[in-house]
Amino acid sequence: MRLLKVATCNLNQWAMEFECNMKNIKASIAQAKAAGAVIRLGPELEVTGYGCEDHFLELDTVTHAWECLKELLLGDWTDGILCSVGMPVIKGAERYNCQVLCMNRRIVMIRPKMWLANDGNYRELRWFTAWKQRGELEEFQLPVEISEALSQTSVPFGYGYIQFIDTAVAAEVCEELFSPVPPHAELALNGVEVFMNASGSHHQLRKLDIRLNAFMGATHARGGVYMYSNQQGCDGGRLYYDGCACIVVNGYVVAQGSQFSLKDVEVIISQVDLDAVASLRGSISSFQEQASCKVKVSSVSVPYKLTQSFNLKMTLSSPKKIMYHSPQEEIAFGPACWLWDYLRRSGASGFLLPLSGGADSSSVAAIVGCMCQLVVKEIATGDEQVKADANRIGNYASGQFPTDSKEFAKRIFYTVFMGSENSSEATKMRAKQLADEIGAWHLDVCIDGVVSAVLSLFQTVTGKRPRYKVDGGSNAENLGLQNIQARMRMVLAFMLASLLPWVHSKPGFYLVLGSSNVDEGLRGYLTKYDCSSADINPIGSISKQDLRLFLRWAATNLGYESLADIEAAPPTAELEPIRSDYTQLDEVDMGMTYEELSVYGRMRKIFRCGPVSMFKNLCYKWGTKLSPAEVAEKVKYFFKYYSINRHKMTVLTPSYHAESYSPEDNRFDLRQFLYNSKWPYQFKKIDEIVDGLNGDSVAFPEQEEEGSSGKEIGVVAANSGDPSAGL
């Protein structure tokens, strides 16, 4: 037997915060060595943090990374252990995203990334060059200050692996695993038995199984030990890196780290038998045949033995059941961990949330409550870093710390119901009940006086006073009156966030939380600069349908029973007067259901459909319920309001990224914000197709609606008084 003990980790790094990052790197190496591991793998770009973005273009960033690596190598951190450390490296005129492989206070080789992530949230080609030389390893001249300190002038650079006395080890960096022809296939044929994948992979709902299936597939037919390391937490942007460091042997997961955690450092250890890898490969005839005519990959020879012989004191890691969270749990824990990192690193003393009693703001409140529960649980396990952060943020006296989530929420969480004459007593009571269940410090504020003052000023200036549509006013008047209320709430929210801590003799300031969901952003069903405008928004890329599922889950699993009633209530903005024969409803205002919006969003972004291709696809999807003409009207109506309101995405509150059809303009969904909202060419093409289908016998097969409630999707009448239109 060749027994090998390996370690991989989740690290909560912070972009450009080198001291924090090095502290975590050293802690992970120390834990790995204490456990007896001889290989330690860290996340991609762990020295600088993955989310540095255009800071990677600064020479300082690369220089500081080398300084940190020098500090690591001058100590005893790498004695007796192979450490893979992620950092940027400049070679000649090019900048590369690299894994620097170190052992016994020397750099063994530098492995540049060959296939860069350059879609969705990733822009690696903006900052790095892909390594394209797959031939011999090149010699890289180390920076002078590094070579003098280490007494090492150069190091092998490029695509290759390390050949030890008893095994071969190679790096495969993040995106390379998902490329059409991944490096591990060729490396396995060259005898590499241990693969190290350093990654910077973000959380997205229902995404984890794709990642884990890739790890298992990499070694199922080829054999091998696949190590995966990831960042975990908010490193300064919209993404939450969701950890889940793991170790896979011959297609089976033998160790898995947490996906959502408040820990800064989590190290995963496994004891594996490399003879099991050799045995599997020897039993696969096709592997043997392909290995006999392989393309040779360059290697670096290291005269060092990593494995141990048969030893009963060392227990082999066995396959384990993979841990997957439900989407409801992902919504609870991912944004909660992201909020905690943002709170503790921003210098703020807490959060303020305009709590309307509706589904969206109540979801945000529940997520903050979940965050408080996670903090108290982590402190109970003895995490000193979480305890220190919580003590500072909560302004606890010396020797005290949070032991109850409701008591902690009282210290760091303000909620405020900003009601008007159009607000119902039901939403007011639901907001208060939820705040009490969470433990938040709750305010009930009437904004009628502020709104009336603005209207009086307007009347003084113009001589006219607008009326609601139900009282005989025009669409313009109706829209203006709704927007006044919404924007006043934003102004009051920021004022309260900055001054309430002073009122209560608390230090610092509070961050304002937004609560618009991904579907409202896609449709533009929000007032520009209303109370959805905030410092950060934990639900900005989560769909209404997923939020309603989350509310039902949280009512039971988080202990906030009022969420069940909130979820059951029909969504309403409560910006128009309530009459016996009229109640404002979101889906009527929008002219489409949230279920339909989710379909439009996925068609537009995930399947890259313009108006014409969306129409064609929806004819098949909805053909048993709607005629082609009805489908056409729905598609044209969606694209009209999507384009009218696209400009709102340019000022969208920075939101937690959780959904692949997010319309977020600044990083993820890059499109113009000035459209011809009539789409004359595209809509004409749709009309031509509809005309061509008239009179034809069209048969559509029955199809199961994804996520459908089972009810028939009918044409929803458009309300010309849409409060979001163009404003």
XYZ file of C-alpha atoms in Angstrom:
727
model
C 0.000 0.000 0.000
C 1.054 3.591 -0.673
C -0.740 5.624 1.957
C -0.977 9.353 1.338
C -2.481 11.985 3.612
C -3.692 15.112 1.815
C -5.358 18.363 2.886
C -7.513 20.857 1.039
C -9.380 23.849 2.405
C -12.057 26.517 2.282
C -10.573 29.950 2.966
C -12.506 33.170 3.530
C -10.190 35.553 1.673
C -10.664 39.289 1.153
C -9.549 40.924 -2.092
C -6.445 43.117 -1.584
C -6.322 42.389 2.172
C -2.952 40.631 2.190
C -2.521 40.358 5.963
C -5.924 38.714 6.390
C -5.255 36.369 3.486
C -1.810 35.332 4.708
C -3.148 34.699 8.194
C -5.679 32.262 6.734
C -3.119 30.598 4.457
C -0.714 30.023 7.334
C -3.488 28.705 9.560
C -4.549 26.211 6.897
C -0.981 24.984 6.394
C -0.492 24.661 10.144
C -3.672 22.593 10.475
C -2.681 20.414 7.527
C 0.775 19.736 8.961
C -0.627 19.055 12.426
C -2.869 16.383 10.871
C 0.123 14.783 9.145
C -0.764 15.821 5.586
C 2.043 16.010 3.030
C 0.065 17.931 0.379
C -1.841 21.143 1.076
C -4.019 22.765 -1.598
C -5.347 26.325 -1.315
C -7.912 28.264 -3.405
C -7.274 30.063 -6.679
C -5.517 33.431 -6.257
C -5.657 32.988 -2.485
C -2.816 35.405 -1.747
C -4.491 38.415 -3.347
C -8.115 37.254 -3.163
C -9.951 36.208 -6.317
C -12.108 39.336 -6.673
C -9.371 41.959 -7.145
C -10.582 42.605 -10.706
C -8.774 45.657 -12.155
C -6.394 45.696 -9.170
C -4.740 42.769 -10.974
C -3.580 45.323 -13.551
C -1.551 47.127 -10.877
C 2.074 46.050 -10.499
C 1.718 46.574 -6.745
C -0.715 43.665 -6.538
C 1.773 41.238 -8.108
C 4.660 42.647 -6.065
C 2.767 42.241 -2.790
C 1.897 38.659 -3.729
C 5.600 37.851 -4.161
C 6.375 39.519 -0.843
C 3.801 37.333 0.886
C 5.131 34.188 -0.790
C 8.661 35.110 0.315
C 7.439 35.439 3.902
C 5.865 31.997 3.640
C 9.013 30.363 2.214
C 11.428 31.955 4.675
C 9.526 30.354 7.539
C 9.034 26.665 8.224
C 5.557 26.564 6.708
C 6.523 24.411 3.702
C 8.875 22.048 5.525
C 7.868 18.481 4.686
C 4.693 19.450 2.818
C 3.907 20.303 -0.810
C 1.899 23.543 -0.809
C 0.009 24.811 -3.833
C -0.419 28.591 -3.463
C -2.518 30.698 -5.845
C -1.257 34.132 -6.981
C -0.713 36.302 -10.091
C 2.698 36.126 -11.794
C 4.166 38.316 -14.543
C 6.419 36.506 -17.025
C 7.944 38.732 -19.653
C 5.139 41.009 -20.812
C 2.285 38.699 -19.791
C 0.364 38.322 -16.569
C -0.712 34.815 -15.570
C -3.057 33.317 -13.013
C -0.779 30.748 -11.378
C -0.460 27.979 -8.857
C 2.971 28.213 -7.241
C 4.015 24.762 -6.004
C 6.373 24.992 -3.024
C 8.114 22.511 -0.747
C 10.912 22.621 1.798
C 11.334 26.411 1.458
C 11.764 26.302 -2.316
C 9.545 26.854 -5.342
C 9.299 23.543 -7.201
C 7.415 24.830 -10.254
C 4.894 27.468 -11.353
C 1.805 26.268 -13.168
C -0.022 29.027 -15.163
C -3.719 28.624 -15.920
C -4.343 27.516 -19.503
C -8.095 28.037 -19.900
C -9.507 31.186 -18.350
C -13.023 31.773 -17.043
C -14.521 34.493 -19.205
C -18.300 34.324 -19.035
C -21.079 35.188 -16.612
C -19.475 36.880 -13.629
C -15.933 36.106 -14.784
C -13.636 38.370 -16.800
C -10.237 36.669 -16.420
C -9.145 37.531 -19.962
C -9.366 41.194 -18.962
C -6.542 40.686 -16.462
C -4.672 37.514 -17.410
C -3.245 35.719 -20.428
C -3.923 32.023 -20.964
C -0.810 29.839 -21.068
C -0.672 28.308 -24.547
C 2.687 26.500 -24.610
C 2.012 22.813 -24.003
C 5.538 21.661 -24.865
C 8.596 21.769 -22.636
C 8.595 23.647 -19.344
C 10.344 27.010 -19.534
C 12.727 28.529 -17.021
C 11.273 31.491 -15.155
C 13.660 34.011 -13.654
C 12.472 34.827 -10.156
C 12.244 38.492 -9.088
C 15.576 39.671 -7.703
C 14.393 40.177 -4.130
C 12.869 36.689 -4.137
C 15.862 34.932 -5.655
C 18.230 36.624 -3.208
C 16.089 35.741 -0.215
C 15.588 32.105 -1.276
C 18.976 31.557 -2.958
C 17.013 30.290 -5.962
C 17.379 32.085 -9.271
C 14.904 30.302 -11.529
C 12.067 27.790 -11.522
C 10.278 25.618 -14.153
C 7.220 27.420 -15.547
C 4.387 26.022 -17.638
C 2.185 22.983 -18.131
C 3.553 19.913 -16.426
C 3.564 17.825 -13.287
C 5.815 16.935 -10.368
C 7.305 13.459 -10.296
C 8.104 12.338 -6.770
C 9.847 9.062 -5.923
C 6.571 7.282 -5.278
C 3.843 9.219 -7.140
C 3.118 12.070 -9.535
C 1.156 15.221 -8.647
C -0.288 17.932 -10.940
C -2.409 21.072 -10.792
C -5.609 21.669 -12.760
C -6.927 25.173 -12.170
C -10.675 25.805 -11.825
C -12.078 26.412 -15.346
C -9.692 23.867 -16.885
C -11.750 21.047 -15.360
C -14.827 22.232 -17.290
C -13.098 22.726 -20.651
C -13.974 20.368 -23.551
C -10.619 18.570 -23.250
C -9.518 18.950 -19.618
C -5.823 18.558 -18.731
C -6.454 15.791 -16.176
C -7.255 13.330 -18.990
C -3.816 13.723 -20.556
C -2.064 13.953 -17.192
C -3.644 10.708 -16.000
C -2.254 8.903 -19.059
C 1.173 10.252 -18.072
C 0.900 8.612 -14.665
C -0.298 11.518 -12.544
C -2.236 10.116 -9.592
C -3.036 13.245 -7.561
C -4.795 16.239 -9.107
C -5.036 19.578 -7.292
C -7.822 21.927 -8.409
C -7.581 25.426 -6.927
C -10.814 27.277 -7.568
C -12.708 30.527 -7.076
C -16.245 29.269 -7.637
C -19.283 31.281 -6.557
C -22.613 30.133 -5.222
C -25.588 29.874 -7.493
C -28.859 28.164 -6.655
C -28.933 24.479 -7.636
C -25.365 24.576 -9.000
C -23.303 22.427 -6.604
C -24.159 19.064 -8.159
C -22.653 20.173 -11.486
C -19.357 20.859 -9.771
C -19.271 17.629 -7.772
C -20.273 15.521 -10.763
C -17.310 16.976 -12.648
C -14.891 15.941 -9.872
C -16.304 12.440 -9.717
C -16.333 12.098 -13.492
C -12.684 13.184 -13.715
C -11.544 10.122 -11.793
C -14.317 7.583 -12.373
C -12.961 6.260 -15.688
C -9.312 7.262 -15.208
C -8.705 6.713 -11.528
C -6.955 9.235 -9.332
C -7.175 11.393 -6.254
C -8.904 14.693 -7.067
C -8.451 17.500 -4.521
C -10.626 20.607 -4.746
C -10.125 23.852 -2.810
C -12.331 26.924 -2.945
C -12.772 30.312 -1.414
C -15.730 30.721 0.928
C -17.407 33.998 1.767
C -17.751 37.534 0.417
C -14.357 38.800 -0.684
C -15.588 42.290 -1.468
C -18.195 41.994 -4.221
C -21.545 40.567 -5.236
C -20.414 36.943 -5.222
C -20.460 34.479 -2.363
C -17.824 31.794 -2.842
C -19.441 28.682 -1.465
C -16.530 26.525 -0.389
C -17.374 22.816 -0.459
C -13.724 21.776 -0.591
C -13.642 18.050 -1.251
C -11.480 15.040 -2.012
C -12.543 12.411 -4.547
C -10.902 8.995 -5.030
C -11.677 6.895 -8.105
C -15.028 8.637 -8.608
C -16.167 8.622 -4.971
C -16.257 11.571 -2.569
C -14.307 10.670 0.579
C -14.300 14.124 2.208
C -16.487 17.191 1.803
C -16.252 20.587 3.489
C -19.099 22.946 4.257
C -20.831 24.966 1.557
C -21.963 27.780 3.880
C -19.951 28.658 6.958
C -18.793 31.649 9.009
C -15.368 30.080 9.582
C -12.383 31.828 8.031
C -10.425 28.581 7.711
C -11.730 25.058 7.187
C -9.279 22.255 6.409
C -10.388 18.899 4.997
C -8.097 15.888 5.520
C -8.133 12.492 3.823
C -5.983 9.392 4.030
C -5.937 7.611 0.659
C -4.300 4.538 -0.847
C -2.614 5.284 -4.166
C -2.413 1.575 -4.955
C -6.192 1.701 -5.364
C -5.633 4.216 -8.173
C -3.023 2.022 -9.841
C -5.272 -1.014 -9.480
C -8.253 0.688 -11.133
C -6.162 1.971 -14.032
C -4.654 -1.453 -14.567
C -8.123 -2.975 -14.841
C -9.302 -0.641 -17.640
C -8.093 -1.928 -21.003
C -8.821 1.298 -22.887
C -6.829 3.289 -20.329
C -3.866 0.960 -20.815
C -4.068 1.240 -24.598
C -4.317 5.027 -24.625
C -1.533 5.384 -22.053
C 0.757 3.335 -24.307
C 0.557 5.960 -27.069
C 0.133 9.095 -24.963
C 1.453 12.560 -25.734
C 4.279 13.094 -23.266
C 3.835 15.894 -20.735
C 6.859 17.572 -19.169
C 7.645 16.955 -15.530
C 9.812 18.192 -12.679
C 11.614 15.522 -10.686
C 11.683 15.859 -6.891
C 13.669 13.206 -5.002
C 11.248 13.001 -2.110
C 8.862 10.310 -0.905
C 5.319 11.390 -0.034
C 3.655 8.104 0.869
C 3.900 5.692 3.789
C 3.659 1.935 3.807
C 0.892 -0.163 5.343
C 0.198 1.167 8.818
C -2.832 0.277 10.956
C -2.497 3.549 12.854
C -3.590 5.358 9.690
C -7.266 4.961 8.798
C -8.293 5.095 5.147
C -11.012 7.560 4.173
C -14.164 5.837 2.930
C -16.763 7.032 0.408
C -19.393 9.222 2.009
C -22.827 10.497 1.138
C -22.658 13.878 -0.560
C -24.288 16.741 1.326
C -26.604 18.897 -0.762
C -28.664 21.772 0.596
C -32.195 22.362 -0.632
C -32.741 25.615 -2.579
C -34.576 26.994 0.465
C -31.555 26.288 2.660
C -29.277 27.853 0.058
C -31.379 31.047 0.137
C -31.184 31.101 3.925
C -27.507 30.315 4.467
C -25.743 31.792 1.416
C -27.001 35.396 1.701
C -26.773 35.168 5.514
C -23.053 34.324 5.359
C -22.520 36.997 2.690
C -24.258 39.605 4.893
C -22.096 38.649 7.865
C -18.869 39.111 5.908
C -20.081 42.417 4.501
C -21.148 43.645 7.928
C -17.954 42.729 9.763
C -15.650 44.029 7.035
C -17.499 47.258 6.209
C -17.125 48.801 9.650
C -20.909 49.099 10.027
C -22.696 48.426 13.317
C -25.763 46.713 11.897
C -28.540 46.749 9.310
C -31.678 48.796 8.741
C -34.485 47.322 6.653
C -37.666 49.024 5.425
C -40.028 46.180 6.370
C -43.353 46.389 4.541
C -44.805 43.101 5.705
C -44.665 41.744 2.150
C -42.846 38.683 0.857
C -39.663 40.385 -0.352
C -38.736 42.539 2.641
C -39.841 39.743 4.981
C -37.454 37.372 3.179
C -34.612 39.811 3.792
C -35.588 40.103 7.451
C -35.631 36.310 7.795
C -32.174 36.069 6.204
C -30.796 38.578 8.722
C -32.442 36.536 11.475
C -30.781 33.420 10.068
C -27.449 35.270 10.104
C -27.907 36.041 13.811
C -28.698 32.384 14.494
C -25.559 31.262 12.629
C -23.401 33.717 14.574
C -24.664 32.475 17.944
C -24.226 28.822 16.903
C -20.678 29.431 15.674
C -19.733 31.194 18.906
C -21.117 28.225 20.843
C -18.687 25.944 18.960
C -15.772 28.088 20.132
C -14.955 30.152 17.035
C -12.958 33.044 18.474
C -12.943 35.105 15.265
C -16.741 35.106 14.989
C -16.959 35.887 18.697
C -14.576 38.843 18.390
C -16.446 40.233 15.379
C -19.832 39.810 17.073
C -18.604 41.475 20.271
C -17.308 44.464 18.331
C -20.371 44.862 16.113
C -22.843 44.305 18.944
C -20.918 46.644 21.268
C -20.776 44.111 24.102
C -19.066 44.883 27.388
C -15.819 43.101 28.179
C -16.406 39.437 28.925
C -19.849 39.367 27.324
C -20.813 37.878 23.969
C -23.970 36.830 22.070
C -25.688 33.721 23.412
C -29.191 34.373 22.070
C -29.968 35.242 18.445
C -32.918 37.495 19.328
C -30.847 39.470 21.807
C -28.085 39.808 19.211
C -30.601 40.932 16.559
C -31.862 43.624 18.936
C -28.363 45.104 18.966
C -27.637 45.067 15.239
C -30.936 45.076 13.334
C -33.462 47.896 12.893
C -36.693 47.340 10.974
C -39.083 50.147 10.091
C -42.622 49.991 8.713
C -43.156 53.207 6.756
C -46.897 53.228 6.302
C -49.117 55.635 4.428
C -52.837 56.123 4.059
C -52.684 53.368 1.452
C -51.154 50.776 3.792
C -53.348 48.086 5.269
C -53.513 47.174 8.925
C -52.719 43.569 7.980
C -49.277 44.357 6.501
C -48.504 46.648 9.430
C -49.248 43.895 11.939
C -47.353 41.258 9.937
C -44.255 43.463 9.858
C -44.350 43.992 13.626
C -44.945 40.327 14.376
C -42.019 39.221 12.207
C -39.709 41.837 13.729
C -40.651 40.607 17.201
C -39.999 36.976 16.246
C -36.545 37.857 14.926
C -35.765 40.211 17.803
C -35.254 43.320 15.670
C -35.672 46.838 17.047
C -38.857 47.868 15.220
C -40.267 51.285 14.313
C -43.739 52.112 12.996
C -43.590 55.381 11.032
C -46.381 57.184 9.185
C -45.067 59.037 6.133
C -48.311 60.836 5.188
C -47.076 64.140 6.595
C -43.892 64.019 4.511
C -45.785 63.070 1.347
C -48.369 65.802 1.959
C -45.605 68.381 2.394
C -44.096 67.439 -0.970
C -47.498 67.585 -2.654
C -48.178 70.992 -1.121
C -44.862 72.235 -2.462
C -45.745 70.844 -5.889
C -49.135 72.577 -5.741
C -47.486 75.864 -4.774
C -45.105 75.591 -7.725
C -47.599 74.425 -10.361
C -51.021 75.344 -9.036
C -52.174 71.755 -9.469
C -52.556 68.798 -7.120
C -52.449 65.267 -8.626
C -55.103 62.614 -7.951
C -55.030 58.823 -7.954
C -56.549 57.004 -10.893
C -59.314 55.538 -8.716
C -60.241 59.122 -7.827
C -60.362 60.275 -11.453
C -56.707 61.127 -12.012
C -54.667 60.365 -15.112
C -52.007 57.679 -15.443
C -49.301 60.321 -15.043
C -50.863 61.617 -11.816
C -51.340 58.096 -10.482
C -47.736 57.172 -11.220
C -46.354 60.369 -9.702
C -48.281 59.891 -6.464
C -46.989 56.337 -6.085
C -43.397 57.325 -6.763
C -43.482 60.107 -4.162
C -44.275 57.576 -1.441
C -41.634 55.126 -2.600
C -38.872 57.731 -2.849
C -39.714 59.291 0.499
C -39.207 55.867 2.052
C -35.720 55.665 0.568
C -34.753 59.082 1.968
C -36.132 58.228 5.396
C -34.416 54.828 5.419
C -30.971 56.338 4.864
C -31.608 59.081 7.421
C -32.682 56.558 10.044
C -29.724 54.280 9.278
C -27.250 57.085 9.863
C -28.903 58.715 12.892
C -30.657 55.975 14.885
C -27.355 54.618 16.263
C -26.599 58.150 17.495
C -30.077 58.388 19.046
C -29.468 55.161 20.965
C -25.868 56.019 21.867
C -24.498 53.271 19.640
C -21.254 53.648 17.695
C -21.010 53.622 13.901
C -23.676 53.489 11.215
C -26.172 50.976 9.843
C -26.277 49.570 6.321
C -29.595 49.949 4.502
C -30.861 46.663 3.056
C -32.798 46.502 -0.205
C -35.490 43.969 -1.016
C -36.346 43.897 -4.714
C -36.239 40.438 -6.315
C -34.797 39.321 -9.634
C -38.163 39.226 -11.425
C -39.014 42.810 -10.480
C -35.596 43.888 -11.728
C -36.107 42.040 -15.012
C -39.527 43.623 -15.554
C -38.482 46.977 -14.081
C -41.363 46.786 -11.622
C -39.797 49.135 -9.115
C -39.481 52.874 -8.749
C -36.052 54.234 -9.538
C -34.495 55.391 -6.265
C -37.268 54.034 -4.071
C -36.750 51.946 -0.936
C -35.393 49.139 -3.111
C -32.371 51.444 -3.471
C -30.049 50.564 -0.622
C -26.461 49.746 0.286
C -26.765 46.032 -0.495
C -29.559 43.618 -1.397
C -29.378 39.935 -0.358
C -32.299 38.809 -2.580
C -31.684 40.894 -5.713
C -31.126 37.856 -7.936
C -33.597 35.438 -6.347
C -36.933 34.803 -8.039
C -40.296 35.479 -6.433
C -41.206 31.817 -6.738
C -38.072 30.719 -4.893
C -38.648 33.364 -2.227
C -42.140 32.074 -1.553
C -40.777 28.550 -1.145
C -38.144 29.968 1.197
C -40.762 31.751 3.303
C -42.677 28.527 3.829
C -39.463 26.739 4.785
C -38.290 29.518 7.098
C -41.617 29.673 8.936
C -40.848 26.204 10.292
C -37.076 25.834 10.169
C -36.083 29.292 11.388
C -38.970 29.575 13.830
C -40.563 32.694 12.301
C -44.187 31.525 12.157
C -45.587 34.796 10.787
C -43.831 34.078 7.477
C -46.535 31.547 6.611
C -49.209 34.275 6.601
C -46.904 36.648 4.728
C -46.298 34.061 2.001
C -50.021 33.390 1.633
C -50.888 37.074 1.108
C -51.194 38.307 -2.514
C -48.210 40.529 -3.502
C -49.115 44.240 -3.477
C -47.166 47.509 -3.449
C -49.877 49.305 -1.401
C -49.161 52.595 -3.140
C -52.712 53.276 -4.303
C -55.830 53.802 -2.176
C -57.727 50.681 -1.123
C -61.382 50.754 -2.198
C -64.201 48.289 -1.752
C -63.978 47.465 -5.449
C -60.232 47.909 -5.961
C -57.032 46.539 -4.411
C -53.649 47.081 -6.034
C -51.964 43.776 -6.973
C -48.449 43.319 -8.358
C -49.270 40.815 -11.087
C -52.155 42.914 -12.384
C -49.951 46.019 -12.396
C -47.178 44.178 -14.232
C -49.481 42.595 -16.788
C -47.816 39.217 -16.238
C -47.419 36.660 -13.479
C -44.238 36.024 -11.512
C -44.286 32.504 -12.926
C -44.252 33.901 -16.459
C -41.497 36.364 -15.561
C -39.302 33.518 -14.405
C -39.804 31.804 -17.768
C -39.031 35.002 -19.701
C -35.903 35.563 -17.618
C -34.506 32.120 -18.273
C -35.318 32.300 -21.975
C -33.708 35.723 -22.343
C -30.498 35.079 -20.401
C -29.791 31.370 -20.007
C -30.999 30.321 -23.464
C -29.959 33.624 -25.099
C -33.316 34.225 -26.808
C -34.241 37.442 -28.545
C -37.936 38.248 -29.115
C -38.355 36.014 -32.166
C -36.651 32.911 -30.764
C -38.420 33.385 -27.425
C -41.744 33.477 -29.245
C -40.936 30.278 -31.136
C -39.843 28.446 -27.989
C -42.877 29.572 -26.011
C -45.191 28.426 -28.779
C -44.007 24.921 -27.951
C -43.958 25.478 -24.195
C -47.365 27.138 -23.920
C -48.949 25.881 -27.137
C -51.540 23.705 -25.418
C -52.888 26.690 -23.490
C -52.351 29.714 -25.705
C -52.659 30.423 -29.407
C -49.579 31.678 -31.298
C -51.164 35.146 -31.391
C -51.571 35.136 -27.613
C -47.997 33.963 -27.112
C -46.849 36.725 -29.465
C -48.675 39.392 -27.459
C -47.147 38.147 -24.233
C -43.613 38.136 -25.634
C -43.982 41.590 -27.166
C -45.458 42.947 -23.941
C -42.547 41.577 -21.906
C -39.865 42.956 -24.209
C -41.592 46.338 -24.323
C -41.423 46.821 -20.574
C -38.062 45.093 -20.204
C -36.540 47.624 -22.597
C -38.437 50.644 -21.228
C -37.121 49.902 -17.744
C -33.655 48.568 -18.544
C -32.104 51.862 -17.408
C -33.109 51.030 -13.838
C -30.558 48.231 -13.799
C -27.736 50.764 -14.095
C -28.510 51.985 -10.569
C -29.616 48.648 -9.126
C -28.454 48.128 -5.557
C -25.464 45.735 -5.472
C -27.066 42.350 -4.971
C -26.036 38.887 -3.878
C -25.671 36.805 -7.027
C -27.772 33.650 -6.815
C -29.594 33.200 -10.104
C -28.334 32.556 -13.635
C -30.924 34.861 -15.243
C -30.112 37.911 -13.131
C -30.529 41.184 -15.097
C -27.821 42.880 -12.984
C -26.207 45.426 -15.265
C -22.845 46.192 -13.711
C -21.148 42.784 -13.739
C -23.334 39.955 -15.000
C -25.814 41.005 -17.703
C -23.982 43.403 -19.998
C -26.443 45.073 -22.389
C -27.385 48.587 -23.395
C -29.915 50.590 -21.419
C -31.363 52.656 -24.291
C -33.640 50.602 -26.526
C -36.260 51.235 -29.141
C -38.983 49.747 -26.974
C -41.176 49.135 -30.044
C -38.637 46.571 -31.365
C -39.996 47.270 -34.903
C -37.942 44.713 -36.827
C -38.277 41.887 -34.304
C -41.977 42.395 -33.594
C -42.694 42.570 -37.333
C -40.987 39.193 -37.764
C -43.136 37.720 -34.973
C -46.287 39.074 -36.646
C -45.235 37.549 -39.951
C -44.793 34.144 -38.320
C -48.197 34.416 -36.605
C -49.844 35.388 -39.904
C -48.205 32.419 -41.590
C -49.598 30.085 -38.928
C -53.183 31.375 -39.248
C -55.334 28.750 -40.839
C -52.719 26.042 -40.377
C -53.434 23.084 -38.137
C -50.855 23.299 -35.380
C -50.405 20.387 -32.972
C -48.493 21.022 -29.771
C -47.575 18.083 -27.519
C -48.483 18.215 -23.875
C -45.498 19.485 -21.923
C -44.969 19.675 -18.214
C -44.370 23.248 -17.107
C -41.141 23.617 -15.151
C -42.042 24.931 -11.726
C -45.687 25.303 -12.771
C -48.370 25.407 -10.142
C -50.594 23.413 -12.456
C -53.007 26.286 -13.140
C -53.663 27.440 -16.667
C -51.572 30.355 -17.833
C -53.961 32.930 -19.198
C -53.419 36.301 -20.760
C -53.188 38.882 -17.989
C -54.683 42.228 -18.869
C -52.138 45.017 -18.876
C -52.729 47.879 -16.500
C -51.841 51.082 -18.297
C -51.157 52.663 -14.927
C -48.071 50.509 -14.340
C -46.175 52.295 -11.512
C -42.838 51.229 -12.940
C -43.151 52.412 -16.510
C -40.096 54.343 -17.550
C -39.556 55.926 -14.171
